[in-house]
Amino acid sequence: MRVRQATIDRSALEHNFKQIQSRAPRSAILAMVKSNAYGHGLERVAKVLTEADGFGVACVDEVERLRNADIRQTIVLMTGFHTPEELLCLNQLEATPVIHNELQLNILSESNLSTPLSVWVKVDIGMGRLGFQPTEVSIVLERLRNLSPQVKILGLMAHFSSADSLASPSTPQQMTSFQQLLQTHHLPGSLAHSAGIFGWQASLHDWIRPGIAIYGVSPFPDCTGLDLNLRPVMTLKSRLLAVHQLAKGSSVSYGGLFVCPENMPVGVVEIGYGDGYPRHAAMGTPILIHGQRCALIGRVCMDMLLVDLRSAPSAQIGDEAILWGEGLPIEEIAKCADTIGYELLCHVSQRVSTHE
Ligand SMILES: *Cc1c(COP(=O)(O)O)cnc(C)c1O
């Protein structure tokens, strides 16, 4: 068993999924498991979420991994395909690509598909990332309908740009333009990601696409998953590799940025940026030891970080340190590191053993 561990709480995963279901009881759920299920383990998460209607990934490799793990549900490749070979590969894997540009339409028209292919059509309603412009949708749909019955259109998909800010004026506009497209074209729709599901009731259409909320983390900057009745799925922990009594005036870690204000106990936790703990975490970032919040001191190193043990004075070598998760919201750590929980989860590295 490795020292650095990310424990995955299956019951929290199930609980969060139920919370999402209860928010959108009439929508099918495309559970977003891209980027190795936000660092939680792709196959593991897909196997727990048996009630998901489909899974969303962002590379062909993840489609293959899911099929090799005997996942039978719909798998949507959010980025679609870029070459005829990729298209045939997806077709063989019975995956569902998202069509978002003309090149893909051309490849589709020139290919000989062995079995019918279902596709989502992506529309850009203000994210400026992937998708056709709303004015192009009619032509795109016509081109796809000409490929019927080999190609089947599942519906229109769009992505919010600013729904995590509940005061955003662009979100109601984006919802309205999407609604209009669905009405014009009489097609099923998929718009809401986690912030849509928890913040914008009118964005729940036929399919929702929760990601971060499945893992128990809030999509909003001002609250934690707990505030949304979600439970953290990943707890990242390690242990104390050394404990020292340092004298007043001693400096700690690279650059000597922290200087002990008094004689004090300092702990070395066996985790660092090589494991995905953010190097930019500010001094004072909380670390849980003996159930007490201890402060990160000095710079985070590659394999270790240092902690002020004055709030857990009886801590000893070998004791557990929790970096985030159960009892310590990752949202708080993300704030201290000037990032978001999404990034911290995805960055947990291979050196960390991930298990239930
Ligand atoms: C990642 C992603 C989602 C999920 O977003 P969350 O904020 O994690 O819920 C939904 N839709 C698309 C297109 C995505 O890329």
Tab-separated table of C-alpha atoms and ligand atoms in Angstrom:
chain	number	residue	atom	x	y	z
A	1	MET	CA	0.000	0.000	0.000
A	2	ARG	CA	1.414	3.338	-1.008
A	3	VAL	CA	1.688	6.167	1.498
A	4	ARG	CA	-0.130	8.692	-0.636
A	5	GLN	CA	-3.724	7.694	-1.005
A	6	ALA	CA	-6.847	8.973	-2.623
A	7	THR	CA	-9.727	7.033	-1.131
A	8	ILE	CA	-12.906	6.963	-3.182
A	9	ASP	CA	-16.173	6.815	-1.249
A	10	ARG	CA	-18.614	4.774	-3.287
A	11	SER	CA	-21.579	5.653	-1.076
A	12	ALA	CA	-20.867	9.366	-1.578
A	13	LEU	CA	-20.805	8.788	-5.332
A	14	GLU	CA	-24.195	7.062	-5.171
A	15	HIS	CA	-25.579	9.750	-2.877
A	16	ASN	CA	-24.486	12.564	-5.192
A	17	PHE	CA	-25.951	10.823	-8.201
A	18	LYS	CA	-29.306	10.533	-6.400
A	19	GLN	CA	-29.189	14.227	-5.471
A	20	ILE	CA	-28.660	15.086	-9.119
A	21	GLN	CA	-31.487	12.769	-10.192
A	22	SER	CA	-33.840	14.402	-7.723
A	23	ARG	CA	-33.002	17.853	-9.121
A	24	ALA	CA	-33.865	16.767	-12.660
A	25	PRO	CA	-36.247	13.806	-12.390
A	26	ARG	CA	-37.385	14.072	-16.003
A	27	SER	CA	-33.946	14.311	-17.604
A	28	ALA	CA	-31.700	11.495	-18.765
A	29	ILE	CA	-28.221	11.696	-17.242
A	30	LEU	CA	-24.992	11.769	-19.200
A	31	ALA	CA	-22.478	11.359	-16.377
A	32	MET	CA	-19.286	13.195	-17.278
A	33	VAL	CA	-16.339	10.896	-16.623
A	34	LYS	CA	-13.743	12.638	-18.799
A	35	SER	CA	-10.190	13.057	-17.548
A	36	ASN	CA	-10.241	9.722	-15.745
A	37	ALA	CA	-13.533	10.619	-14.036
A	38	TYR	CA	-12.058	13.877	-12.745
A	39	GLY	CA	-9.171	11.879	-11.272
A	40	HIS	CA	-11.391	9.332	-9.505
A	41	GLY	CA	-10.781	6.366	-11.842
A	42	LEU	CA	-12.808	6.026	-15.031
A	43	GLU	CA	-13.803	2.358	-14.867
A	44	ARG	CA	-14.501	2.457	-11.137
A	45	VAL	CA	-16.842	5.428	-11.368
A	46	ALA	CA	-18.681	4.114	-14.432
A	47	LYS	CA	-19.271	0.795	-12.679
A	48	VAL	CA	-20.756	2.502	-9.618
A	49	LEU	CA	-23.042	4.764	-11.645
A	50	THR	CA	-25.185	1.944	-13.011
A	51	GLU	CA	-28.202	4.251	-13.278
A	52	ALA	CA	-26.477	6.719	-15.577
A	53	ASP	CA	-28.039	6.747	-19.030
A	54	GLY	CA	-24.681	7.447	-20.627
A	55	PHE	CA	-21.126	8.611	-20.048
A	56	GLY	CA	-19.287	11.622	-21.448
A	57	VAL	CA	-15.562	11.480	-22.250
A	58	ALA	CA	-13.090	13.653	-24.123
A	59	CYS	CA	-10.787	11.195	-25.898
A	60	VAL	CA	-11.081	7.954	-27.859
A	61	ASP	CA	-8.834	6.189	-25.392
A	62	GLU	CA	-11.427	6.694	-22.671
A	63	VAL	CA	-14.151	5.270	-24.917
A	64	GLU	CA	-12.020	2.143	-25.379
A	65	ARG	CA	-11.351	1.848	-21.673
A	66	LEU	CA	-15.063	2.002	-20.877
A	67	ARG	CA	-15.973	-0.623	-23.476
A	68	ASN	CA	-13.127	-2.865	-22.318
A	69	ALA	CA	-14.585	-2.580	-18.823
A	70	ASP	CA	-17.881	-3.861	-20.225
A	71	ILE	CA	-19.759	-0.600	-19.916
A	72	ARG	CA	-22.778	-0.987	-22.203
A	73	GLN	CA	-24.414	2.440	-21.906
A	74	THR	CA	-24.165	5.209	-24.474
A	75	ILE	CA	-20.732	6.813	-24.521
A	76	VAL	CA	-20.562	10.330	-25.893
A	77	LEU	CA	-17.236	11.624	-27.156
A	78	MET	CA	-17.569	15.350	-26.509
A	79	THR	CA	-14.866	16.283	-29.006
A	80	GLY	CA	-16.095	14.000	-31.793
A	81	PHE	CA	-13.616	12.682	-34.368
A	82	HIS	CA	-10.958	14.353	-36.496
A	83	THR	CA	-10.096	11.700	-39.105
A	84	PRO	CA	-11.963	8.983	-41.026
A	85	GLU	CA	-10.042	6.375	-39.025
A	86	GLU	CA	-11.219	7.833	-35.757
A	87	LEU	CA	-14.776	7.833	-37.012
A	88	LEU	CA	-14.611	4.143	-37.942
A	89	CYS	CA	-13.056	3.358	-34.602
A	90	LEU	CA	-15.873	5.155	-32.753
A	91	ASN	CA	-18.431	3.417	-34.936
A	92	GLN	CA	-16.947	0.050	-34.006
A	93	LEU	CA	-17.002	0.963	-30.342
A	94	GLU	CA	-20.641	2.029	-30.725
A	95	ALA	CA	-19.801	5.430	-29.374
A	96	THR	CA	-21.709	8.648	-30.009
A	97	PRO	CA	-19.639	11.542	-31.320
A	98	VAL	CA	-20.532	15.187	-30.911
A	99	ILE	CA	-20.479	16.893	-34.323
A	100	HIS	CA	-19.268	20.458	-34.050
A	101	ASN	CA	-17.597	21.440	-37.324
A	102	GLU	CA	-17.799	21.129	-41.055
A	103	LEU	CA	-14.763	18.902	-41.406
A	104	GLN	CA	-16.628	16.265	-39.428
A	105	LEU	CA	-19.640	16.575	-41.730
A	106	ASN	CA	-17.392	16.024	-44.723
A	107	ILE	CA	-15.750	12.975	-43.195
A	108	LEU	CA	-19.183	11.596	-42.327
A	109	SER	CA	-20.524	12.023	-45.869
A	110	GLU	CA	-17.517	10.253	-47.351
A	111	SER	CA	-17.379	7.296	-45.018
A	112	ASN	CA	-18.926	3.858	-45.191
A	113	LEU	CA	-20.265	3.096	-41.749
A	114	SER	CA	-20.720	-0.534	-40.803
A	115	THR	CA	-23.555	0.167	-38.363
A	116	PRO	CA	-25.763	3.240	-37.889
A	117	LEU	CA	-24.105	6.054	-35.981
A	118	SER	CA	-25.903	8.306	-33.493
A	119	VAL	CA	-24.616	11.850	-33.126
A	120	TRP	CA	-25.238	14.956	-31.067
A	121	VAL	CA	-24.991	18.310	-32.819
A	122	LYS	CA	-23.154	20.980	-30.864
A	123	VAL	CA	-24.226	24.604	-31.073
A	124	ASP	CA	-22.211	27.563	-29.815
A	125	ILE	CA	-24.543	29.751	-27.764
A	126	GLY	CA	-21.860	31.974	-26.283
A	127	MET	CA	-18.965	29.857	-25.103
A	128	GLY	CA	-17.033	30.473	-28.325
A	129	ARG	CA	-15.431	27.053	-28.031
A	130	LEU	CA	-17.030	24.173	-29.951
A	131	GLY	CA	-20.127	24.202	-32.084
A	132	PHE	CA	-21.934	25.575	-35.092
A	133	GLN	CA	-23.438	29.029	-34.959
A	134	PRO	CA	-27.213	29.005	-34.376
A	135	THR	CA	-27.706	30.333	-37.916
A	136	GLU	CA	-25.881	27.304	-39.380
A	137	VAL	CA	-27.939	24.678	-37.585
A	138	SER	CA	-30.606	24.230	-40.278
A	139	ILE	CA	-28.033	23.441	-42.956
A	140	VAL	CA	-26.095	21.114	-40.684
A	141	LEU	CA	-29.223	19.179	-39.774
A	142	GLU	CA	-30.175	18.920	-43.429
A	143	ARG	CA	-26.767	17.522	-44.329
A	144	LEU	CA	-27.021	14.983	-41.520
A	145	ARG	CA	-30.585	14.017	-42.452
A	146	ASN	CA	-29.350	13.264	-45.956
A	147	LEU	CA	-27.099	10.614	-44.401
A	148	SER	CA	-30.029	8.879	-42.723
A	149	PRO	CA	-30.529	6.027	-41.849
A	150	GLN	CA	-26.776	5.514	-41.385
A	151	VAL	CA	-26.614	8.658	-39.248
A	152	LYS	CA	-29.160	9.368	-36.544
A	153	ILE	CA	-29.461	12.786	-34.864
A	154	LEU	CA	-29.991	12.493	-31.114
A	155	GLY	CA	-30.427	16.192	-30.489
A	156	LEU	CA	-28.817	19.561	-30.001
A	157	MET	CA	-26.188	20.171	-27.357
A	158	ALA	CA	-24.772	23.440	-26.037
A	159	HIS	CA	-22.530	24.507	-23.160
A	160	PHE	CA	-22.864	27.458	-20.785
A	161	SER	CA	-20.036	29.945	-20.412
A	162	SER	CA	-20.902	31.644	-17.111
A	163	ALA	CA	-23.572	29.652	-15.291
A	164	ASP	CA	-21.359	29.287	-12.213
A	165	SER	CA	-22.069	32.937	-11.488
A	166	LEU	CA	-25.719	33.110	-10.461
A	167	ALA	CA	-25.859	36.816	-11.263
A	168	SER	CA	-24.597	36.302	-14.804
A	169	PRO	CA	-26.792	38.158	-17.324
A	170	SER	CA	-25.495	36.041	-20.223
A	171	THR	CA	-26.908	32.787	-18.821
A	172	PRO	CA	-30.611	33.688	-19.275
A	173	GLN	CA	-29.760	34.855	-22.800
A	174	GLN	CA	-27.975	31.598	-23.563
A	175	MET	CA	-30.931	29.603	-22.191
A	176	THR	CA	-33.348	31.556	-24.383
A	177	SER	CA	-31.374	31.092	-27.578
A	178	PHE	CA	-31.045	27.366	-26.923
A	179	GLN	CA	-34.756	27.055	-26.157
A	180	GLN	CA	-35.546	28.781	-29.460
A	181	LEU	CA	-33.318	26.379	-31.375
A	182	LEU	CA	-35.027	23.363	-29.813
A	183	GLN	CA	-38.433	24.749	-30.712
A	184	THR	CA	-37.436	25.581	-34.264
A	185	HIS	CA	-35.906	22.189	-34.953
A	186	HIS	CA	-38.131	19.943	-32.799
A	187	LEU	CA	-35.179	18.066	-31.360
A	188	PRO	CA	-34.216	16.868	-27.855
A	189	GLY	CA	-31.750	19.111	-26.084
A	190	SER	CA	-28.848	18.929	-23.658
A	191	LEU	CA	-27.577	22.055	-21.967
A	192	ALA	CA	-27.086	21.821	-18.196
A	193	HIS	CA	-23.772	20.895	-16.581
A	194	SER	CA	-23.503	20.928	-12.769
A	195	ALA	CA	-23.974	24.688	-12.386
A	196	GLY	CA	-27.022	24.497	-14.649
A	197	ILE	CA	-28.514	21.628	-12.651
A	198	PHE	CA	-28.029	23.351	-9.285
A	199	GLY	CA	-28.537	26.944	-10.323
A	200	TRP	CA	-30.677	27.256	-13.425
A	201	GLN	CA	-33.840	25.167	-13.379
A	202	ALA	CA	-34.809	26.276	-16.897
A	203	SER	CA	-31.668	24.704	-18.345
A	204	LEU	CA	-32.765	21.117	-17.587
A	205	HIS	CA	-33.773	19.670	-20.920
A	206	ASP	CA	-33.909	16.062	-22.103
A	207	TRP	CA	-30.351	15.223	-21.108
A	208	ILE	CA	-28.268	16.773	-18.328
A	209	ARG	CA	-24.482	16.502	-18.167
A	210	PRO	CA	-23.315	16.610	-14.548
A	211	GLY	CA	-19.577	16.413	-13.910
A	212	ILE	CA	-18.102	18.005	-10.810
A	213	ALA	CA	-21.284	17.557	-8.722
A	214	ILE	CA	-21.071	13.775	-9.119
A	215	TYR	CA	-17.773	13.977	-7.285
A	216	GLY	CA	-19.326	16.039	-4.490
A	217	VAL	CA	-17.737	19.357	-5.369
A	218	SER	CA	-19.595	22.624	-5.877
A	219	PRO	CA	-19.566	24.241	-9.318
A	220	PHE	CA	-20.096	27.640	-7.673
A	221	PRO	CA	-17.255	29.727	-6.257
A	222	ASP	CA	-19.038	30.769	-3.066
A	223	CYS	CA	-20.218	27.491	-1.621
A	224	THR	CA	-19.036	23.952	-1.050
A	225	GLY	CA	-20.576	20.664	-2.115
A	226	LEU	CA	-21.882	20.229	1.433
A	227	ASP	CA	-24.014	23.363	0.997
A	228	LEU	CA	-25.637	21.655	-2.008
A	229	ASN	CA	-26.190	18.463	-0.018
A	230	LEU	CA	-23.386	16.691	-1.862
A	231	ARG	CA	-20.664	14.597	-0.220
A	232	PRO	CA	-16.980	14.601	-1.167
A	233	VAL	CA	-16.053	11.421	-3.022
A	234	MET	CA	-12.257	11.711	-2.906
A	235	THR	CA	-10.235	12.105	0.262
A	236	LEU	CA	-6.542	12.723	-0.361
A	237	LYS	CA	-4.289	11.677	2.483
A	238	SER	CA	-0.727	10.887	3.388
A	239	ARG	CA	1.241	10.703	6.629
A	240	LEU	CA	3.814	12.526	8.692
A	241	LEU	CA	7.296	11.557	7.608
A	242	ALA	CA	9.051	13.637	10.269
A	243	VAL	CA	8.223	15.812	13.264
A	244	HIS	CA	10.659	18.410	14.595
A	245	GLN	CA	10.795	20.942	17.376
A	246	LEU	CA	12.192	24.013	15.688
A	247	ALA	CA	13.589	26.977	17.582
A	248	LYS	CA	12.196	30.491	17.316
A	249	GLY	CA	13.775	32.149	14.258
A	250	SER	CA	14.344	28.894	12.312
A	251	SER	CA	13.295	29.055	8.692
A	252	VAL	CA	11.315	26.396	6.888
A	253	SER	CA	11.444	24.975	3.315
A	254	TYR	CA	12.890	26.447	0.086
A	255	GLY	CA	13.574	30.122	0.218
A	256	GLY	CA	13.091	30.233	3.970
A	257	LEU	CA	9.789	32.013	3.523
A	258	PHE	CA	8.406	30.874	6.855
A	259	VAL	CA	10.280	31.798	10.007
A	260	CYS	CA	9.166	30.224	13.287
A	261	PRO	CA	7.727	32.981	15.519
A	262	GLU	CA	8.429	30.852	18.605
A	263	ASN	CA	9.768	27.416	19.481
A	264	MET	CA	7.261	25.155	17.769
A	265	PRO	CA	6.562	21.676	16.409
A	266	VAL	CA	6.796	21.358	12.625
A	267	GLY	CA	5.681	18.310	10.654
A	268	VAL	CA	6.771	17.019	7.246
A	269	VAL	CA	3.893	15.485	5.298
A	270	GLU	CA	4.793	13.013	2.570
A	271	ILE	CA	2.983	14.644	-0.327
A	272	GLY	CA	3.924	17.433	-2.719
A	273	TYR	CA	3.397	18.878	-6.145
A	274	GLY	CA	4.723	15.631	-7.661
A	275	ASP	CA	1.527	14.062	-6.347
A	276	GLY	CA	-0.715	16.828	-7.585
A	277	TYR	CA	-0.871	18.908	-4.417
A	278	PRO	CA	-0.796	22.493	-5.723
A	279	ARG	CA	2.577	24.173	-5.399
A	280	HIS	CA	0.824	27.503	-5.259
A	281	ALA	CA	-1.120	26.670	-2.107
A	282	ALA	CA	-0.605	29.685	0.137
A	283	MET	CA	0.851	29.510	3.603
A	284	GLY	CA	-2.017	28.900	5.994
A	285	THR	CA	-3.784	26.415	3.708
A	286	PRO	CA	-5.448	23.972	6.122
A	287	ILE	CA	-4.281	20.358	6.516
A	288	LEU	CA	-6.202	18.031	8.810
A	289	ILE	CA	-4.149	16.183	11.442
A	290	HIS	CA	-5.802	14.510	14.459
A	291	GLY	CA	-9.007	16.174	13.268
A	292	GLN	CA	-7.415	19.613	13.771
A	293	ARG	CA	-6.753	22.159	11.080
A	294	CYS	CA	-3.023	22.749	10.890
A	295	ALA	CA	-1.499	25.395	8.641
A	296	LEU	CA	0.730	24.731	5.636
A	297	ILE	CA	4.010	26.620	6.109
A	298	GLY	CA	6.763	27.421	3.627
A	299	ARG	CA	6.843	26.385	0.006
A	300	VAL	CA	5.314	23.106	-1.120
A	301	CYS	CA	8.104	20.777	-2.336
A	302	MET	CA	7.880	18.010	-4.950
A	303	ASP	CA	7.572	15.125	-2.503
A	304	MET	CA	6.814	16.819	0.788
A	305	LEU	CA	5.227	19.789	2.422
A	306	LEU	CA	5.600	21.346	5.829
A	307	VAL	CA	2.970	21.939	8.422
A	308	ASP	CA	2.671	23.954	11.622
A	309	LEU	CA	1.834	21.401	14.315
A	310	ARG	CA	0.987	23.862	17.075
A	311	SER	CA	-2.699	22.958	16.727
A	312	ALA	CA	-1.960	19.210	16.888
A	313	PRO	CA	0.974	19.140	19.335
A	314	SER	CA	0.786	15.412	20.039
A	315	ALA	CA	1.130	14.484	16.362
A	316	GLN	CA	3.825	11.895	15.691
A	317	ILE	CA	5.679	10.337	12.785
A	318	GLY	CA	3.325	8.038	10.883
A	319	ASP	CA	0.146	9.912	11.779
A	320	GLU	CA	-2.355	10.567	9.013
A	321	ALA	CA	-2.693	13.947	7.318
A	322	ILE	CA	-5.765	14.769	5.215
A	323	LEU	CA	-5.141	17.211	2.377
A	324	TRP	CA	-8.751	17.445	1.185
A	325	GLY	CA	-12.011	15.536	1.207
A	326	GLU	CA	-13.782	14.188	4.277
A	327	GLY	CA	-13.753	16.990	6.857
A	328	LEU	CA	-11.806	19.397	4.645
A	329	PRO	CA	-13.613	20.757	1.568
A	330	ILE	CA	-11.479	20.768	-1.569
A	331	GLU	CA	-13.158	24.064	-2.491
A	332	GLU	CA	-11.279	25.671	0.410
A	333	ILE	CA	-7.940	24.260	-0.685
A	334	ALA	CA	-8.639	25.395	-4.255
A	335	LYS	CA	-9.261	28.956	-3.046
A	336	CYS	CA	-5.971	28.928	-1.120
A	337	ALA	CA	-4.197	27.820	-4.311
A	338	ASP	CA	-6.033	30.282	-6.545
A	339	THR	CA	-7.620	27.549	-8.617
A	340	ILE	CA	-10.770	25.397	-8.708
A	341	GLY	CA	-11.556	21.967	-7.306
A	342	TYR	CA	-11.786	20.571	-10.837
A	343	GLU	CA	-8.104	21.198	-11.453
A	344	LEU	CA	-6.957	19.766	-8.140
A	345	LEU	CA	-8.919	16.551	-8.734
A	346	CYS	CA	-7.607	16.091	-12.277
A	347	HIS	CA	-4.016	16.687	-11.201
A	348	VAL	CA	-3.765	13.885	-8.654
A	349	SER	CA	-0.802	11.997	-10.097
A	350	GLN	CA	0.062	8.344	-10.729
A	351	ARG	CA	2.135	8.241	-7.561
A	352	VAL	CA	-1.038	8.397	-5.485
A	353	SER	CA	-2.798	5.081	-4.971
A	354	THR	CA	-6.483	5.512	-5.725
A	355	HIS	CA	-8.793	2.939	-4.177
A	356	GLU	CA	-12.123	2.476	-2.447
B	1	LIG	C1	-16.981	18.901	-18.594
B	1	LIG	C2	-18.261	19.162	-19.260
B	1	LIG	C3	-19.458	19.069	-18.542
B	1	LIG	C4	-19.516	18.861	-17.045
B	1	LIG	O1	-19.262	20.085	-16.403
B	1	LIG	P1	-19.295	20.227	-14.811
B	1	LIG	O2	-19.112	21.672	-14.568
B	1	LIG	O3	-18.154	19.414	-14.298
B	1	LIG	O4	-20.611	19.692	-14.363
B	1	LIG	C5	-20.627	19.222	-19.257
B	1	LIG	N1	-20.619	19.489	-20.590
B	1	LIG	C6	-19.477	19.614	-21.294
B	1	LIG	C7	-19.535	19.914	-22.748
B	1	LIG	C8	-18.266	19.462	-20.651
B	1	LIG	O5	-17.131	19.599	-21.354
